[in-house]
Every structure is written in structure tokens, then in C-alpha cells.
XYZ file of C-alpha atoms in Angstrom:
599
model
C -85.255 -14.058 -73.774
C -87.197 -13.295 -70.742
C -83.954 -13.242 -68.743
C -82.432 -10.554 -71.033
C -85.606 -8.355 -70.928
C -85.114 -8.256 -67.583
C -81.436 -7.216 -67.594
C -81.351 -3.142 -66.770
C -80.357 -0.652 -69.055
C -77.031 -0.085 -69.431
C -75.835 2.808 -71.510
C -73.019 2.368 -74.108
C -71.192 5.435 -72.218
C -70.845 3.613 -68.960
C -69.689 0.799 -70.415
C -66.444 2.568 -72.293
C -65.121 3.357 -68.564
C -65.085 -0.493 -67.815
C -62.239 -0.214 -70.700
C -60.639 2.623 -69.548
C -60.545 1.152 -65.657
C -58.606 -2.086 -66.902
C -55.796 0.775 -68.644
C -56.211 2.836 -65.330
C -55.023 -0.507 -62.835
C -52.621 -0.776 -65.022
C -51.038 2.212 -64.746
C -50.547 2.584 -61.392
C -49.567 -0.514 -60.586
C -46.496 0.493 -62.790
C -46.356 3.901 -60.757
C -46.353 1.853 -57.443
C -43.496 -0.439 -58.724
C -41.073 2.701 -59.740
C -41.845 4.005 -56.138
C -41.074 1.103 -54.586
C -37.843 0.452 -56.756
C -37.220 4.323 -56.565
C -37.347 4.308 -53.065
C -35.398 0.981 -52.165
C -32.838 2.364 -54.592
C -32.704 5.913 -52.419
C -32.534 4.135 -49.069
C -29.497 1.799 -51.354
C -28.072 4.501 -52.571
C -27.796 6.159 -48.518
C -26.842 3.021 -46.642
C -23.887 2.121 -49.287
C -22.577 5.820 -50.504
C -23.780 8.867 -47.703
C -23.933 5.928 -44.169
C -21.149 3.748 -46.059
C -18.071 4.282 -43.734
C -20.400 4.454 -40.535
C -21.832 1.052 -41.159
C -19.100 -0.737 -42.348
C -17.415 0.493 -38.937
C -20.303 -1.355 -37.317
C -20.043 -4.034 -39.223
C -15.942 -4.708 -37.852
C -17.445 -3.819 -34.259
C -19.574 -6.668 -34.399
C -16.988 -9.112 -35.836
C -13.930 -7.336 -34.877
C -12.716 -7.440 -31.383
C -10.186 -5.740 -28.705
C -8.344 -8.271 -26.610
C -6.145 -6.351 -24.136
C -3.302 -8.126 -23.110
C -2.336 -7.308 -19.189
C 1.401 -6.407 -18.725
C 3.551 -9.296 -16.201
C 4.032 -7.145 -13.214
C 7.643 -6.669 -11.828
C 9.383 -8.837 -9.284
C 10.284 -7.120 -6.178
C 13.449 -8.693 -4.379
C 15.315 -8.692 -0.910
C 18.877 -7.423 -0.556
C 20.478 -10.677 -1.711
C 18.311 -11.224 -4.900
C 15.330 -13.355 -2.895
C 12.002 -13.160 -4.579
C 9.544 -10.957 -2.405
C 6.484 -11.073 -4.671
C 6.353 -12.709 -8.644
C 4.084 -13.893 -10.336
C 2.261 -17.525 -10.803
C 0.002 -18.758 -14.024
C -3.659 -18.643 -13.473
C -7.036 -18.473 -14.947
C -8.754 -15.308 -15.701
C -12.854 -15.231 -16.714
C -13.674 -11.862 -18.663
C -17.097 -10.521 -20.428
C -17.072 -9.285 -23.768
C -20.031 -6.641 -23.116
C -20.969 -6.238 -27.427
C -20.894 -9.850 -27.928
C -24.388 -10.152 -26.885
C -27.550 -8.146 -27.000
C -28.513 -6.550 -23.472
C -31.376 -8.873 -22.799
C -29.612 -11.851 -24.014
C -27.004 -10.705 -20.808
C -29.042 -11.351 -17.307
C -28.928 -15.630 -18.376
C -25.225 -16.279 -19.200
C -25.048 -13.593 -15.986
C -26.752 -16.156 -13.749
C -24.797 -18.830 -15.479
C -21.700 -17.582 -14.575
C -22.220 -16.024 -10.908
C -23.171 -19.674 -9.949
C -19.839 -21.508 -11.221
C -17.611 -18.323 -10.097
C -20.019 -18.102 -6.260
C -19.919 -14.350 -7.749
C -23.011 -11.745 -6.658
C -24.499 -11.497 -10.194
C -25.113 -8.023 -9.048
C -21.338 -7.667 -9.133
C -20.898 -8.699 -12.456
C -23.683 -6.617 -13.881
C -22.084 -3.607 -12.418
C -18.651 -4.410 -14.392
C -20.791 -5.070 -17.740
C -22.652 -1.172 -17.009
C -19.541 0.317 -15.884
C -18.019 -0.497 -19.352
C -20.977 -0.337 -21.691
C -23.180 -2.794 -23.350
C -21.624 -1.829 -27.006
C -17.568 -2.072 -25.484
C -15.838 -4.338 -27.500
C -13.043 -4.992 -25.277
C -12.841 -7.291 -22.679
C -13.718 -6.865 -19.082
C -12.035 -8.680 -16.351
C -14.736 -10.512 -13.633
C -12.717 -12.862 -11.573
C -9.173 -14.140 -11.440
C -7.063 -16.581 -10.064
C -10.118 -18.999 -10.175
C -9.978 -22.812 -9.126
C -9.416 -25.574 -11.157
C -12.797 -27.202 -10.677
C -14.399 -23.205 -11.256
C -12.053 -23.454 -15.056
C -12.970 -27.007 -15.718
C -16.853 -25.841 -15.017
C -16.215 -22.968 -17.820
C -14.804 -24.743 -19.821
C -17.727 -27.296 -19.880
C -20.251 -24.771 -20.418
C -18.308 -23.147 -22.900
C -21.910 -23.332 -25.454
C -24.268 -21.924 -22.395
C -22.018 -18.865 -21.878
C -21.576 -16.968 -25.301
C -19.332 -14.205 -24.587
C -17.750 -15.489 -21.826
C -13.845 -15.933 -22.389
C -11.539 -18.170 -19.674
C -8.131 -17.522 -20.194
C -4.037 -17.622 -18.767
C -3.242 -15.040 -17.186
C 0.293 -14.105 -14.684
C -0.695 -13.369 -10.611
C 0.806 -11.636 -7.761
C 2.223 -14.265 -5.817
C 3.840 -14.141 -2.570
C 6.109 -16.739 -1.785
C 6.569 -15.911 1.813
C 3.179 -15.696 2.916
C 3.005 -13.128 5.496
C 6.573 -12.521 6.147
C 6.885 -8.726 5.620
C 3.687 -8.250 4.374
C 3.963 -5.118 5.850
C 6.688 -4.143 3.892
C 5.959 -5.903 0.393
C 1.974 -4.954 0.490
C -0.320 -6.085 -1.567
C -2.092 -5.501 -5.210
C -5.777 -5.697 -6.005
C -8.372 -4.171 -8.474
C -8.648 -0.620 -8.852
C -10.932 0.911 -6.883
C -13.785 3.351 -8.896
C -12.106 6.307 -6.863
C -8.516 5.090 -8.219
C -9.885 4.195 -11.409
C -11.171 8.076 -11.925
C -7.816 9.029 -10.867
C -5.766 6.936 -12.974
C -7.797 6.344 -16.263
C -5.108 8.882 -18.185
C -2.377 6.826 -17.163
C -3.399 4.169 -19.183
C -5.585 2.231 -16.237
C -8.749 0.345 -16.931
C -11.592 -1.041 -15.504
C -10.683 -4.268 -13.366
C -6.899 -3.630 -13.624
C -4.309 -5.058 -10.793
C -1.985 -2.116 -8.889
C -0.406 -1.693 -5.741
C -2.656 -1.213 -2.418
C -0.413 -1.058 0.079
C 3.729 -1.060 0.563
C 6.067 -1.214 -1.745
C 3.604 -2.423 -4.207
C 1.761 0.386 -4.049
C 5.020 3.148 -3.322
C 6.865 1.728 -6.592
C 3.134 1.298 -8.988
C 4.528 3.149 -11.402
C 7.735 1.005 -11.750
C 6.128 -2.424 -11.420
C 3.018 -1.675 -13.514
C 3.947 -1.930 -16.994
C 2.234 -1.022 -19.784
C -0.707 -2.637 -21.646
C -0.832 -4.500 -25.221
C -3.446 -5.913 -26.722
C -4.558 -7.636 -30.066
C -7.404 -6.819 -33.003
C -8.891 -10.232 -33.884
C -11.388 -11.150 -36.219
C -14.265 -13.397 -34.725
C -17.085 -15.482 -35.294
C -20.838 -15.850 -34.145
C -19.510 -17.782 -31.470
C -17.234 -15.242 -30.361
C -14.743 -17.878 -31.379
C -11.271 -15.738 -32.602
C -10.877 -16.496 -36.671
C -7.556 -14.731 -37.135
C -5.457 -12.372 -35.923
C -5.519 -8.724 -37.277
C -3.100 -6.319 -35.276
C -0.438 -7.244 -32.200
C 1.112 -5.029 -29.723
C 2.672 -6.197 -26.909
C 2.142 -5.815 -23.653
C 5.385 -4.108 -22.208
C 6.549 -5.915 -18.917
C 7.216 -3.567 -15.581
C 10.495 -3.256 -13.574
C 11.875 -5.258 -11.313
C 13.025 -3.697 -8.383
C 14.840 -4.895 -5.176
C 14.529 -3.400 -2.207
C 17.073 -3.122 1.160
C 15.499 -5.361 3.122
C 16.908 -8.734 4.012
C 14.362 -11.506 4.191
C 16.494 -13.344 6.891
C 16.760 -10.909 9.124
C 13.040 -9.802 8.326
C 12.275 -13.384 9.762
C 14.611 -12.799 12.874
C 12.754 -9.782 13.164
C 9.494 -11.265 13.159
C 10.098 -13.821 15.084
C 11.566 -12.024 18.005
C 8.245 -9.675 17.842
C 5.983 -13.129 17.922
C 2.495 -12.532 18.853
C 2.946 -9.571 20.490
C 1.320 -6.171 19.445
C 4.475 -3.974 18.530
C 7.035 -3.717 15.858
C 11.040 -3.880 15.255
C 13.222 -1.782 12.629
C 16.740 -2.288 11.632
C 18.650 -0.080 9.763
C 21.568 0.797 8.395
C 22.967 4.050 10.539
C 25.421 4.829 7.671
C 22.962 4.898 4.256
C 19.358 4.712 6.335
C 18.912 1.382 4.198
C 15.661 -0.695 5.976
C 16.824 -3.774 6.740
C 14.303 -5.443 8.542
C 10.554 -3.746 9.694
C 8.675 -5.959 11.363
C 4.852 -5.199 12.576
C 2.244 -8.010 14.422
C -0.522 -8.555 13.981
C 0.032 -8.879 9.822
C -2.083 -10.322 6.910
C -1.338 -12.716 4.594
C -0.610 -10.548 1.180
C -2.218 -14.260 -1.190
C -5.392 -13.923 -0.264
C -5.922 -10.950 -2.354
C -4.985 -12.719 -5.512
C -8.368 -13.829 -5.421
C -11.616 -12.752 -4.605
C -11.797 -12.291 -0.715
C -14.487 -13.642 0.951
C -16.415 -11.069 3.214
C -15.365 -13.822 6.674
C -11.744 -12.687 5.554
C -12.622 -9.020 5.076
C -14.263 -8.850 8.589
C -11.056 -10.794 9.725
C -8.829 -7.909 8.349
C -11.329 -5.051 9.013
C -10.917 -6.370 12.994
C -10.032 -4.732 16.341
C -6.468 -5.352 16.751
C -6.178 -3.724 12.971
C -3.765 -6.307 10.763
C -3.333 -3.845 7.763
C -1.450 -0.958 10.143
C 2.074 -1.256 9.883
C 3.309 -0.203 13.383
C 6.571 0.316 12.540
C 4.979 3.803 10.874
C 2.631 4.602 13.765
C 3.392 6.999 16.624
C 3.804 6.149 20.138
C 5.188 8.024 23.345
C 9.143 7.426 22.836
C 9.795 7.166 26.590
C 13.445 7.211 28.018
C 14.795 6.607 24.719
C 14.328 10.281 23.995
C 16.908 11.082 26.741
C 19.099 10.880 23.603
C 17.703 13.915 22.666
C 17.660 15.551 26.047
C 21.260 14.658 26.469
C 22.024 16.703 23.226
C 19.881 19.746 23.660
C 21.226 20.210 27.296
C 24.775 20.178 26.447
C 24.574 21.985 22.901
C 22.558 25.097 24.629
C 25.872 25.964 26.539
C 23.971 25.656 29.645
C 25.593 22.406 30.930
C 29.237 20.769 30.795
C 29.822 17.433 29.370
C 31.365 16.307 32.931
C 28.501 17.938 34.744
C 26.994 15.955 38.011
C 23.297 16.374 39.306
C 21.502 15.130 42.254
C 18.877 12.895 41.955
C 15.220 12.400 43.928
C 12.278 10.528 44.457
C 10.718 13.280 42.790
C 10.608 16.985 41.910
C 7.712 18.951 42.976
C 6.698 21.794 40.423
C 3.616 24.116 40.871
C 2.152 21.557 43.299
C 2.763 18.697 41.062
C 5.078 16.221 42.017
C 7.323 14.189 38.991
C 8.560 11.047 40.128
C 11.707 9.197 39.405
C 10.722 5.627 37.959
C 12.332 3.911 40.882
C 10.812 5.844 43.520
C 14.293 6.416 44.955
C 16.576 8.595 42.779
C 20.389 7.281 42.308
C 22.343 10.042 44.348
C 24.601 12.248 42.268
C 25.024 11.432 38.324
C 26.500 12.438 35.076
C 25.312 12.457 32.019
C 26.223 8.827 30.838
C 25.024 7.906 34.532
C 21.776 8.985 34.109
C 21.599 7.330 30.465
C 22.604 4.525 32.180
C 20.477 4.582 34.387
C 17.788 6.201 32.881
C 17.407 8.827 36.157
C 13.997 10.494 35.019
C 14.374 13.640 37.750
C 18.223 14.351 36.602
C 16.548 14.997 32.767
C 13.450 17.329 34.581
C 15.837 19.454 35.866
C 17.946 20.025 32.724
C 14.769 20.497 30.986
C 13.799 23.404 33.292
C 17.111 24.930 33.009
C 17.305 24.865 29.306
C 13.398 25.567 28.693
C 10.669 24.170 26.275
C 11.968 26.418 22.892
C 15.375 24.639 23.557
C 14.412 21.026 23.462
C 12.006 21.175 20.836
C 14.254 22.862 18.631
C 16.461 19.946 18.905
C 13.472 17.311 18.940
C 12.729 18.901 15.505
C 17.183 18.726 14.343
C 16.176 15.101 14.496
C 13.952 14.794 12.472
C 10.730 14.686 14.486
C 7.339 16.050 14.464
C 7.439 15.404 9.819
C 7.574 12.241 8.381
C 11.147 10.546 7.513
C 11.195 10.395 3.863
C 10.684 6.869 3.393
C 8.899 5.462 0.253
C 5.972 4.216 2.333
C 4.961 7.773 3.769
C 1.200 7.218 2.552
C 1.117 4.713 5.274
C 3.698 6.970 8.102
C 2.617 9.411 10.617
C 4.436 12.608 11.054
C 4.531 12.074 15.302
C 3.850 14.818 17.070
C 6.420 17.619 18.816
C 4.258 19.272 21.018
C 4.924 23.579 21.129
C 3.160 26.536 22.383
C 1.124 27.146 19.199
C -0.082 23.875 18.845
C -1.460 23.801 22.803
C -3.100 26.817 22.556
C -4.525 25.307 19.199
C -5.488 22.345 20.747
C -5.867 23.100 23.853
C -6.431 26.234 24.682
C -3.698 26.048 27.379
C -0.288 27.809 27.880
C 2.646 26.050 27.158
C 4.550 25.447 30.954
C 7.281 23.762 32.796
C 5.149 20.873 33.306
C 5.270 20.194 29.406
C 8.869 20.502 29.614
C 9.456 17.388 32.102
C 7.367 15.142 30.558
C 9.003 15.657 27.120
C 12.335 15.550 28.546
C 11.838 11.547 29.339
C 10.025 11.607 25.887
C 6.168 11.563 27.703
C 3.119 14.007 27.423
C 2.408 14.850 24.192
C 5.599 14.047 22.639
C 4.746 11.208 20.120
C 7.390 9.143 17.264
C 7.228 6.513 15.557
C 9.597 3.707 16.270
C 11.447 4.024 12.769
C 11.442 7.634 13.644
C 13.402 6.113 16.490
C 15.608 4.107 14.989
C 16.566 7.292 13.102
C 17.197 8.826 16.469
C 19.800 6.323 17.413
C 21.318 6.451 14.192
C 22.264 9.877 15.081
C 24.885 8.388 17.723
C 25.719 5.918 15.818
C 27.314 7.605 12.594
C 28.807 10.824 14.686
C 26.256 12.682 14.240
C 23.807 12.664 10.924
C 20.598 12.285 10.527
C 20.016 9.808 7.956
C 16.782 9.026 5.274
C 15.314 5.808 5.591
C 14.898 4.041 2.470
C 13.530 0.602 1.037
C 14.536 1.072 -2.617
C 18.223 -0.321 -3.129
C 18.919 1.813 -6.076
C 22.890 2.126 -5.808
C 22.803 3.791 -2.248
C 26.194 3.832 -1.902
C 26.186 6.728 -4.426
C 22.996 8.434 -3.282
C 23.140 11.538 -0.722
C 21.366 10.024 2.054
C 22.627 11.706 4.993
C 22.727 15.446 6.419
C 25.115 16.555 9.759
C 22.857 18.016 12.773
C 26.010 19.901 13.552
C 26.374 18.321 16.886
C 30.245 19.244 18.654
C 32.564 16.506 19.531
C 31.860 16.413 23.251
C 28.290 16.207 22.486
C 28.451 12.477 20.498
C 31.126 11.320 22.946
C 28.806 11.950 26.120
C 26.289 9.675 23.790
C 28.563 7.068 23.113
C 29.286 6.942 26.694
C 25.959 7.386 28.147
C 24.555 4.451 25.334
C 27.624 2.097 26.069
C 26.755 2.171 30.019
C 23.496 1.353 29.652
C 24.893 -1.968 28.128
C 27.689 -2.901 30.700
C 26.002 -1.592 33.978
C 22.423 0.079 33.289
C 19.093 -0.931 32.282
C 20.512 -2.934 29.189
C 22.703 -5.243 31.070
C 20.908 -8.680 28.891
C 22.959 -7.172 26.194
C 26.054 -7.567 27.455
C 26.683 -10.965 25.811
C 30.233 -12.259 24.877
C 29.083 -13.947 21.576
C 27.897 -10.678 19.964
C 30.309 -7.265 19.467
C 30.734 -4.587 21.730
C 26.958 -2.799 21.513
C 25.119 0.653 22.701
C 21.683 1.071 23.536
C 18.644 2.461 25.826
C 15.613 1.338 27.087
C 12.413 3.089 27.654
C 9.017 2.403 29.548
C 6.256 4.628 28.238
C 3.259 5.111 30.418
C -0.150 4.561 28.138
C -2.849 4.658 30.009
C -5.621 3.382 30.107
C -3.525 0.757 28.764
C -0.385 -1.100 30.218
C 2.862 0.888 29.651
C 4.619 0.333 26.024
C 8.289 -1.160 26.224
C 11.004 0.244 24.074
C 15.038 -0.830 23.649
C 17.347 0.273 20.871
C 20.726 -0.062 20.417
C 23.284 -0.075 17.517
C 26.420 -2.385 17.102
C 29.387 -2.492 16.380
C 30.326 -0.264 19.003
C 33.344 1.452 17.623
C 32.141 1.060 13.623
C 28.511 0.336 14.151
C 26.827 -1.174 11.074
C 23.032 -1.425 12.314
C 20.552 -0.140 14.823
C 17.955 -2.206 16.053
C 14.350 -0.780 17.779
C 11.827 -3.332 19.045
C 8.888 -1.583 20.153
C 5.556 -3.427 22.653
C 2.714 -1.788 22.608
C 0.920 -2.128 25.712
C 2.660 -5.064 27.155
C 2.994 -4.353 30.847
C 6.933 -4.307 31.047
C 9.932 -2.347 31.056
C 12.068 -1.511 28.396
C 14.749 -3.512 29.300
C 12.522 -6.429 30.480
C 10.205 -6.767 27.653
C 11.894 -5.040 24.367
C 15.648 -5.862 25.024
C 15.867 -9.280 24.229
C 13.485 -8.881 21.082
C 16.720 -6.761 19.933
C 18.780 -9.313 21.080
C 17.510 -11.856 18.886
C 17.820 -9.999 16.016
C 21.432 -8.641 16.912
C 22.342 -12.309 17.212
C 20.475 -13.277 13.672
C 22.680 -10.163 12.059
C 25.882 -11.175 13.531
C 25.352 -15.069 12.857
C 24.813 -14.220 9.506
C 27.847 -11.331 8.656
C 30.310 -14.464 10.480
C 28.520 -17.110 8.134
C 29.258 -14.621 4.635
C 32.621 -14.105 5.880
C 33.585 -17.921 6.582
C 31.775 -18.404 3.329
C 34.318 -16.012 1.152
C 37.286 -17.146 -1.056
């Protein structure tokens, strides 16, 4: 009782709200749970019916995935159906960027830059460049080792995402022979990949570089397929939803006969320089030949930066000299010959006196032998390859007069070859473009050293070759080609309107040079009746450059053949000639071996 007493007062009003509190609690715990279910059902109700399509799209992204399938590039191959460059199985390691979160990347990154021995910096570029959400694949390194596939393969569970693969390379069966011709493929560039991403290009896809690989892309490419598979977890493909096919390229074949290519090259050896033969009827390439070359394999892979420096070195492996101008020399006589008589200002049968030299303003102009040869023709001073007989017919006839036949030849633009990305124009020197460069009048002076193909005058030596083709076919000037695309129907030929007396005072002049002139190591019973000219081009402050060309058959000739030395010290028809000798012989050997070969 005392412990009730002293309870306080409590008054009956207060304690009815204790009831009503219980009823209260109640109640909104019952208001809380239809919020709650309310609200779940809302944010249901959004995520299945207003975001349905949108996340069910994100849903297949992160299950469903892009495999592109790279088109087989086309074979290219020689006249006679040799393989140039095809293809070879290898293994390919691509990313799949959406397979993993971005900070799971920078690990299986590490991972795989130490089995491939790439920068992981590299491959972290690729995985930016295509987006961390891309669901298709992206290319990081082909044509990989054995012992780099086997290593994949073995840490197949350490590098989610990661996909190692069969895929077709460029392979070059020849190694270096004609590299300069063939080229060479590798990845796109970002520059080429800005350029070409509407054509269907993507990031870490093969094309053309340099050559014919890179002249015919568009042939050899193909087009890409590709296939919509269902995956796991893993990354691991469950089933296959969509196929299209990857659509091969073209196979082309170009003019160029491997045989004689490796005549060619072999004549040239390991001498700066190059050698063209063509055809003087269609302008079909049949051999170009440039030292020092490259190896086109090595590309296949990933080049090592040793064998970039190697490339990227001072006596310049990637230029294709065959394309490159030089001073022409005596060879140009050809076109002296053909200005001087076409002008009207000299006879065919016309005789000149020769010196030691010609003095002009001061200046004296030397012959090459320091002598002169007495009185001589035209096909005398071919023959001989009298440098003061052509300064005096160029100061009779004047500058305007010779250029504008330097330029009826063809020089001064580029020949029309497939490979003019890689050809210079040459150079005819002319008033305007002294006083452009120069600053200087154009005067006689000019005029004698372009007559023997010096000064400023520069060509190419398949510009060259061109030249002589002139001669050869009666007078056109024909359009190089590599492509053999049924020539024999193609237009590849257009007349410089030269007169009769002008191409026999060529054929005369060319044919001396053989049997009594600067040419005489031509003059060989086992090989046809041939026509050429030799040419020493000063360089300084170099050694002189060495030039012969010549064309054979005489009476029907079938090719022309230009060997070109840069720098090397000796005449033309020291140095040059029997480089076109050996390839004259290599021709010839092989037309007698088809013929004793036919039914």
C-alpha cells in the first residue's frame, strides 16, 4: 500500500491517449507500407512500361555481342600468274572494350602487354579510341608467335575479355624482291582512319601503305562481315544470332614479271640506283627495280622501333628510285636530236664541228673528252655523245624550242602510272619558273646545259625509259602501267607527231652508239640487234650518276631497258651498260626458253 500511495496522480484523460497512441502506430505503419509498395510499384511500373525498350536494349548489349569478321585481302600476281603477295593463317588478339567495367580494364591491360611485349599505353589508347561501352571487337596485335598464342591461351581465366583468334595475313613470298613495286599493308593510321571511316574502315584495320597495295586499296580491300552472338559472363559465345559474310577483295595481276624483276635486281646489286623495263608498244612495267629496299614481312607484325630506325635511315629504303628525279645526262640528246631537226632549223644529213669547248659570255662549256671529235652528224654525235655539237644546236634553235619538245615527251608532269603518290613530276626548267625561283633571266647558258640533259633539267629514270620508248615504237609516247587489265585493248599510246626523217636519224644515231660509240659492251652476238645511249650526269657534291638505255629488238623492238647509278663515280657506258646487259640477256634467255618450250 505504501508503494501505491506513492505512485503520482495520473488523470483518467491522459490515460485514454495511451489507447489512442497504440491505434495511431498502427495506422501509419499501414500508410508507410502503401508508400513503399506505391512507390516500388511506380518505379515498376517506369522501368518495365515508359524505360522498357531502352533497358532491354541494354540488357542484349551486355550479353549480345558484334564480332566483325575481316575480309581475305586479294592476291596480287606477276605477268605469268606468280603470287606477289597472299595471304598466310595467323593469330589475331582483340579487346572487347564493354565486356568489362573500366576499372576492372588497367589489370587484364598489364596482363596482356607482358605476353604480347606491347606498351600497355598502346593498348589503352585502342580501348579509348573505341569506347569503354563498344561492343565490337578491337584488334591489338596480329600475326603473334606461337609461344605469345600458347601464353593466351593459358591465361585464358586471367584475361576476361580478351579474345585470340585465326585470322588471314599479308604475306610476301618473295621477301624483298620488288618490294618496291608490290608495297606493303599495315594498320590505318588515325589520319587515314578520319579519312576513310565512310568507306566502311575501322579502327585497327589492314590497307595498302605503299605500291600497288596501296594504288589498287580499293580493289584488294574487300568488304567487312561480321556475326551477332549471344554470350556468357565469361564472354564465352553461347550461340549464334545473325551472319553476314565478309566479302573477299579482288585479285589483281599486275605487268610485271618476277623473273625479270630478279634479273633486274640483281644487275642493280648493292648499288644506290634503279632499272625499268618496259614494254615500248603498251607502256606495260615489266621490271622496276630500286636498292636499297625493305623487306615488305616485317610489317605483318608489330615492328620493333630497331627496325623502324633501320627503315627511317640515311640511305632511305622506302624511296623507290625508279620514281625519283635525277639529271638525265646525255641520254636527253634524244630529245635534242628531235627538237633540232623538227624546228626546220637543221637537216637530217647536217655536219658540225666539234671542240674542246665553246666559250659563251665568258663561260667556257666543255666537251666531256676534252678534245671534240672533228666534224659529225647527227647519229655521230649520238654516237658519240659530242656534248659541244648539241650546245650549238641548242643556241641555234633557242630555250622555247627545246623545252617545248622536253614537255611533247612527256616531261616536267608525272607519267600516269598507278604509283604517282610515290612519282615526282621532274623538273623542265623555263623562264617563269627561274625568275620564280630564282630571280634570274632565263639565258643561253640554260640552253647548253639542258641540251646534254644538265642544269636544272631533272627526270626520273622511268620518265626515261618513256623517252626511249619514243624511238622505239616510231614515235609515241606511251603510259606506263602496272595493272594488266587486258592492255592489248586499252588506248595506251598517243603520236608526238614526229616526221619520218626525224625517227630514222634516232634509229641511226641509237644503233651507232651500239656498234661503234659509247655502248660498244652491247654489241654482243648472243643477244638481237639493240639501240641505246649512255649518259654521265655531273652531281656534285657527289660523284657523277651513270645512265644507259637501250631498247631491242632493233628492227621490232619489244622492250627498253634504263639502269640508272646514283652517285657511283662512272660513266654511262662503264657503270650502267652492263646492268642493262644483264637484264637484256635475262629477257632474251627467257623469250628463246617459251619458244623452245611451245607445241
Amino acid at each position: 500500500m505504501a508503494l501505491l500511495q506513492n505512485l503520482p496522480y495520473v488523470p483518467d484523460t491522459v490515460r485514454g491517449r495511451t489507447v489512442g497512441r497504440s491505434f495511431q502506430a498502427v495506422f501509419l505503419m499501414v500508410l508507410v507500407s502503401v508508400l513503399l509498395v506505391g512507390a516500388f510499384g511506380l518505379r515498376l511500373f517506369q522501368l518495365q512500361v515508359v524505360e522498357g525498350d531502352r533497358n532491354r536494349q541494354l540488357a542484349d548489349t551486355n550479353r549480345i555481342r558484334l564480332v566483325p569478321k575481316r575480309p581475305a585481302r586479294g592476291t596480287i600476281f606477276d605477268r605469268n600468274g606468280k603470287i606477289l603477295a597472299g595471304s598466310r593463317l595467323s593469330h589475331t588478339v582483340s579487346i572487347w572494350p564493354i565486356a568489362l567495367p573500366r576499372d576492372k580494364w588497367p589489370m587484364v591491360i598489364n596482363r596482356l602487354s607482358k605476353v604480347l611485349n606491347v606498351p600497355p599505353d598502346e593498348i589503352q589508347k585502342r580501348l579509348e579510341q573505341a569506347g569503354y561501352e563498344s561492343i565490337e571487337s578491337i584488334t591489338i596485335a596480329r600475326g603473334i608467335s606461337p609461344a605469345q598464342a600458347t601464353a593466351l591461351a593459358e591465361y585464358t581465366n586471367e584475361l576476361p575479355g580478351v579474345r585470340l583468334e585465326a585470322e588471314a595475313v599479308r604475306n610476301y613470298p618473295n621477301g624483298d624482291l620488288a618490294a618496291h613495286v608490290i608495297g606493303y599493308t599495315g594498320e590505318l593510321t588515325d589520319e587515314q582512319l578520319k579519312a576513310r571511316r565512310e568507306q566502311g574502315y575501322r579502327l585497327g584495320d589492314v590497307v595498302g601503305q605503299m605500291g600497288a597495295e596501296s594504288a589498287f586499296e580499293s580493289t584488294l580491300h574487300g568488304t567487312w562481315g561480321g556475326q551477332q552472338v549471344e554470350v556468357d559472363s565469361a564472354g564465352r559465345i553461347i550461340s549464334i544470332l545473325g551472319d553476314k559474310p565478309a566479302i573477299a577483295g579482288k585479285d589483281i595481276q599486275l605487268t610485271i614479271d618476277i623473273e625479270l624483276q630478279r634479273a633486274a635486281e640483281a644487275a642493280l646489286g648493292n648499288r644506290e640506283g634503279a632499272i625499268v623495263a618496259i614494254d615500248p608498244r603498251s607502256g606495260a612495267v615489266l621490271a622496276m627495280a630500286s636498292w636499297p629496299t625493305y623487306d615488305p614481312n616485317i610489317f605483318t607484325t608489330r615492328i620493333t622501333e630497331a627496325q623502324w630506325r633501320q627503315l627511317q635511315g640515311a640511305d632511305h629504303p622506302f624511296l623507290n628510285r625508279s620514281l625519283q628525279a635525277f639529271p638525265p645526262a646525255s641520254t636527253f640528246k634524244i630529245v635534242t636530236t628531235s627538237a633540232a631537226i623538227e624546228s626546220g632549223k637543221y637537216d637530217p644529213g647536217t655536219v658540225l664541228p666539234t671542240y674542246p669547248y665553246i666559250q659563251v659570255g665568258g663561260i667556257q662549256f666543255g666537251d666531256w673528252n676534252r678534245a671534240g671529235f672533228g666534224p659529225l652528224s647527227f647519229p655521230g654525235a649520238m654516237a658519240w655523245s659530242s656534248d659541244t655539237f648539241f650546245y650549238q644546236v641548242a643556241m641555234r634553235i633557242g630555250g622555247p624550242t627545246l623545252i617545248e619538245m622536253t614537255r611533247r615527251y612527256g616531261f616536267g608532269r608525272k607519267t600516269g602510272i598507278e604509283l604517282g603518290a610515290e612519282e615526282s613530276a621532274g623538273l623542265v626548267p623555263d623562264e617563269a619558273w627561274k625568275q620564280k625561283n630564282l630571280d634570274e633571266d632565263w639565258v643561253i647558258g640554260d640552253s647548253i646545259n639542258m641540251s646534254i640533259g644538265q642544269g636544272f633539267m631533272q627526270a626520273t629514270p622511268l620518265q626515261v625509259a618513256n623517252m626511249f620508248a619514243v624511238p622505239a615504237n616510231n614515235g609515241y609516247r606511251v603510259t606506263p602501267h602496272l595493272l594488266k587489265d587486258n592492255e592489248e585493248h586499252r588506248n595506251w599510246k598517243e603520236s608526238l607527231e614526229l616526221s619520218d626523217a626525224t625517227i630514222d636519224v634516232l634509229h641511226q644515231g641509237l644503233r651507232r652508239v651500239i656498234t661503234g660509240g659509247t655502248g660498244q659492251s652491247l654489241n654482243v652476238p648472243h643477244l638481237p640487234p639493240l639501240s641505246g645511249k649512255s649518259g654521265t650526269a655531273e652531281a656534285p657534291p657527289g660523284l657523277s650518276h651513270a645512265w644507259f638505255g637501250a631498247y631491242a629488238p632493233m628492227e621490232k623492238p619489244e622492250v627498253v631497258v634504263v639502269a640508272f647509278a646514283e652517285h657511283s663515280g662512272g660513266g654511262g657506258g662503264k657503270v650502267a651498260a652492263p646492268m642493262v646487259l644483264k637484264v637484256l640477256e635475262a629477257y632474251f634467255k627467257a623469250d628463246q626458253n617459251a619458244a623452245a618450250a611451245a607445241p
